[in-house]
Amino acid sequence: MMKIKYLLLFLIIGNVFFQAQINNVEKNILERLTYKELEEEFYKDRSEDANSARSIANYYLKKAKFEKNTAQIAEGYVMLHFDESLPNALQYLDSLQHITKNSKENIYPARTYLLRGILYFKNDNLQSALNNYILGLKYAKEKGNNRQIAMAHINIAYLNNYIGKHEETAKVLRHYAYDADYMNEDEKNSLKLNLADAYIEISKMDSAYILIQEGLQDSRKNKNVYRYYQNLGLLGYYHLHSKNYQKAIDGLLECEKYFFTNNNGSKRNQHYTLLYLGKSYAGLQEKEKAVNFFRKIDSMVLKTNYIYPELRDVYTYLIDYYKENNAKEKQLYYVERFLKVDQVLDSRFRYISRELPRRYDTPELQQEKENITNELTKRKSLFYIVLSLLLVSHLLFINVYFKYKKSEKNYKKIAQDLIQSVNENRGSRESEIKKEILPETLPVENTEDRTTRAISEDIAQTILKELDIFESKDQFLNKGITLGSLAKKIKTNSKYLSEIINTYKGKNFATYLNDLRIDYAINRLANDRKFRSYKIPFIAEELGYNNEQAFTLAFKKRTGTPLSVYLKEIENMRVS
């Protein structure tokens, strides 16, 4: 007997020692992790090992308090409030509110109210959930936190779903599932799951089926067992709604096995799995099996006080079943149960139905109205700005147009005068009329100025005779003529030639050469139809220019009218 006592004592001491060793190892591991790594471990362990997750949360908070790190202390309270009883969880959130009351982060205080709202919703206190969602939304808007605004809208959408506003729920969930880039993949998957449920309620069966299949595929790929069974349960509801009762039962029985093993499922998952199974068997007219599942639901309601609208169907079915079987006591019992549940549901429904429009829908509509009004005001302002710009641009266009028309008229007049002067003075390049039209000609220096130059009169006259030959034989049309090459040709030097051209022609060499070529062009284009029919680049080359642009620029500079106008007026005058 003593040996057994010693053995038991030894085992107890050994177990305590072993446990201490394990705790020591865990502590050493946790000490090496950063806050971020601890958070990642916590949220990973929440769905797999609740005890491990709680140990991480406790260590996290202890570490944060030791280091007096306010932001991480707040995070510790958030982590610890999960999976706690309602009173304990509320205490942690109260501590969170206290520690963050002076926080400059834009997530507070909205975060606290939203977490509190979610907590109340999970614990079936919809009134308090709504109150906290509304406050969370208010502070999120004040801080301009789009993500928290989204979370408030989404959770309020679930309340709308509760009171039967499935269309509105689907609209909100669809927006945040597909159009909000600040939602992570896990959150989007959760939204799609709930969106599929709303689609079934409004009989958008094809859309629901696609989302459910995507959810099943994604959960298999990511080995997310819990999400897989959530989607499988929803597939069961899809089949139930489609009256494929046996298919519904096959999947739902798998869900029952999972959600009721090792506390894998939430109250909602457990209740709705049994509900859909009961309704599926009822659809097959297997009343005993249906009743069996509905009775299990009643037992769970008594334990958890989890009440939801579909319970009315459960108790109605049970009452009718026992009425058919003439079981008065059972019938009376379920009538009483029905009345109690109905009273709670009616109270909730009336509160949510009254408060949601008053405290959420109406302010949201007012905000939407204000946004639309502002948008219309901006559009109106923009319209007037655009209209003013169009008016100014139109006036500018008119101004430019009339200037263009005036210039065009002026160009035509110059071109007509040029053509007339050519016709009146055919064969003479230097007529008096042309000199009046071509404004670039400079006044010739007087004789007294010329006699002061270092060039003798004989040399000057010789150079002038050579220039006359240069002009009369149209040698200026040759390409590549320079002052130096011309001086060499007439057997003088560049300096003398430049002085003579400047003195006797009243212009520099480049202008002199251009004027000769353009004067030649004016006459030939007017008199030679074949030459006029050539393309401009060919005409430019014939006149000694390297390219079309150099020729057209020189023409306008010399004449005061564009080449195109001159050619057009020649044709017009020929026709008339």
CSV table of N, CA and C in Angstrom, one decimal, residues 282 287 291 294 311-328 330-335 338:
chain,number,residue,atom,x,y,z
A,282,ALA,N,-37.8,16.4,-43.7
A,282,ALA,CA,-39.2,16.8,-43.8
A,282,ALA,C,-39.6,16.9,-45.3
A,287,LYS,N,-40.7,12.0,-41.4
A,287,LYS,CA,-41.1,12.9,-40.3
A,287,LYS,C,-40.4,12.6,-39.0
A,291,VAL,N,-38.2,15.3,-37.0
A,291,VAL,CA,-38.5,15.6,-35.6
A,291,VAL,C,-37.3,15.4,-34.7
A,294,PHE,N,-35.1,18.4,-35.1
A,294,PHE,CA,-35.7,19.6,-34.5
A,294,PHE,C,-35.8,19.6,-33.0
A,311,LEU,N,-36.4,29.4,-36.1
A,311,LEU,CA,-36.9,28.5,-35.0
A,311,LEU,C,-38.4,28.5,-35.1
A,312,ARG,N,-39.0,29.5,-35.6
A,312,ARG,CA,-40.5,29.4,-35.8
A,312,ARG,C,-40.9,28.2,-36.6
A,313,ASP,N,-40.1,27.9,-37.7
A,313,ASP,CA,-40.5,26.8,-38.5
A,313,ASP,C,-40.3,25.5,-37.8
A,314,VAL,N,-39.2,25.5,-36.9
A,314,VAL,CA,-38.9,24.3,-36.1
A,314,VAL,C,-40.1,23.9,-35.2
A,315,TYR,N,-40.5,24.9,-34.4
A,315,TYR,CA,-41.6,24.7,-33.4
A,315,TYR,C,-42.9,24.4,-34.1
A,316,THR,N,-43.2,25.1,-35.2
A,316,THR,CA,-44.4,24.9,-35.9
A,316,THR,C,-44.5,23.4,-36.4
A,317,TYR,N,-43.4,22.9,-36.9
A,317,TYR,CA,-43.3,21.6,-37.4
A,317,TYR,C,-43.6,20.6,-36.3
A,318,LEU,N,-42.9,20.8,-35.1
A,318,LEU,CA,-43.0,19.9,-34.0
A,318,LEU,C,-44.5,19.9,-33.4
A,319,ILE,N,-45.1,21.1,-33.4
A,319,ILE,CA,-46.5,21.2,-32.9
A,319,ILE,C,-47.4,20.4,-33.8
A,320,ASP,N,-47.2,20.6,-35.1
A,320,ASP,CA,-48.1,19.9,-36.1
A,320,ASP,C,-47.9,18.4,-36.0
A,321,TYR,N,-46.6,18.0,-35.8
A,321,TYR,CA,-46.3,16.6,-35.7
A,321,TYR,C,-47.0,15.9,-34.5
A,322,TYR,N,-46.9,16.6,-33.4
A,322,TYR,CA,-47.5,16.0,-32.2
A,322,TYR,C,-49.0,16.1,-32.1
A,323,LYS,N,-49.5,17.1,-32.9
A,323,LYS,CA,-50.9,17.2,-33.0
A,323,LYS,C,-51.5,16.0,-33.8
A,324,GLU,N,-50.8,15.7,-34.9
A,324,GLU,CA,-51.2,14.6,-35.7
A,324,GLU,C,-51.1,13.3,-34.9
A,325,ASN,N,-50.2,13.2,-34.1
A,325,ASN,CA,-50.0,11.9,-33.3
A,325,ASN,C,-50.8,12.0,-32.0
A,326,ASN,N,-51.5,13.0,-31.8
A,326,ASN,CA,-52.4,13.2,-30.6
A,326,ASN,C,-51.6,13.1,-29.3
A,327,ALA,N,-50.4,13.7,-29.3
A,327,ALA,CA,-49.5,13.7,-28.1
A,327,ALA,C,-49.7,15.1,-27.5
A,328,LYS,N,-50.8,15.3,-26.7
A,328,LYS,CA,-51.2,16.6,-26.2
A,328,LYS,C,-50.1,17.2,-25.3
A,330,LYS,N,-46.8,16.8,-25.4
A,330,LYS,CA,-45.7,17.3,-26.2
A,330,LYS,C,-46.2,18.5,-27.1
A,331,GLN,N,-47.4,18.4,-27.5
A,331,GLN,CA,-47.9,19.5,-28.3
A,331,GLN,C,-47.9,20.8,-27.5
A,332,LEU,N,-48.4,20.7,-26.2
A,332,LEU,CA,-48.5,21.8,-25.3
A,332,LEU,C,-47.1,22.4,-25.0
A,333,TYR,N,-46.2,21.5,-24.8
A,333,TYR,CA,-44.8,21.9,-24.4
A,333,TYR,C,-44.2,22.7,-25.6
A,334,TYR,N,-44.4,22.3,-26.8
A,334,TYR,CA,-43.8,23.0,-27.9
A,334,TYR,C,-44.5,24.3,-28.3
A,335,VAL,N,-45.8,24.3,-28.0
A,335,VAL,CA,-46.6,25.5,-28.1
A,335,VAL,C,-46.0,26.6,-27.2
A,338,PHE,N,-42.6,27.7,-28.4
A,338,PHE,CA,-42.8,28.5,-29.6
A,338,PHE,C,-43.2,30.0,-29.1
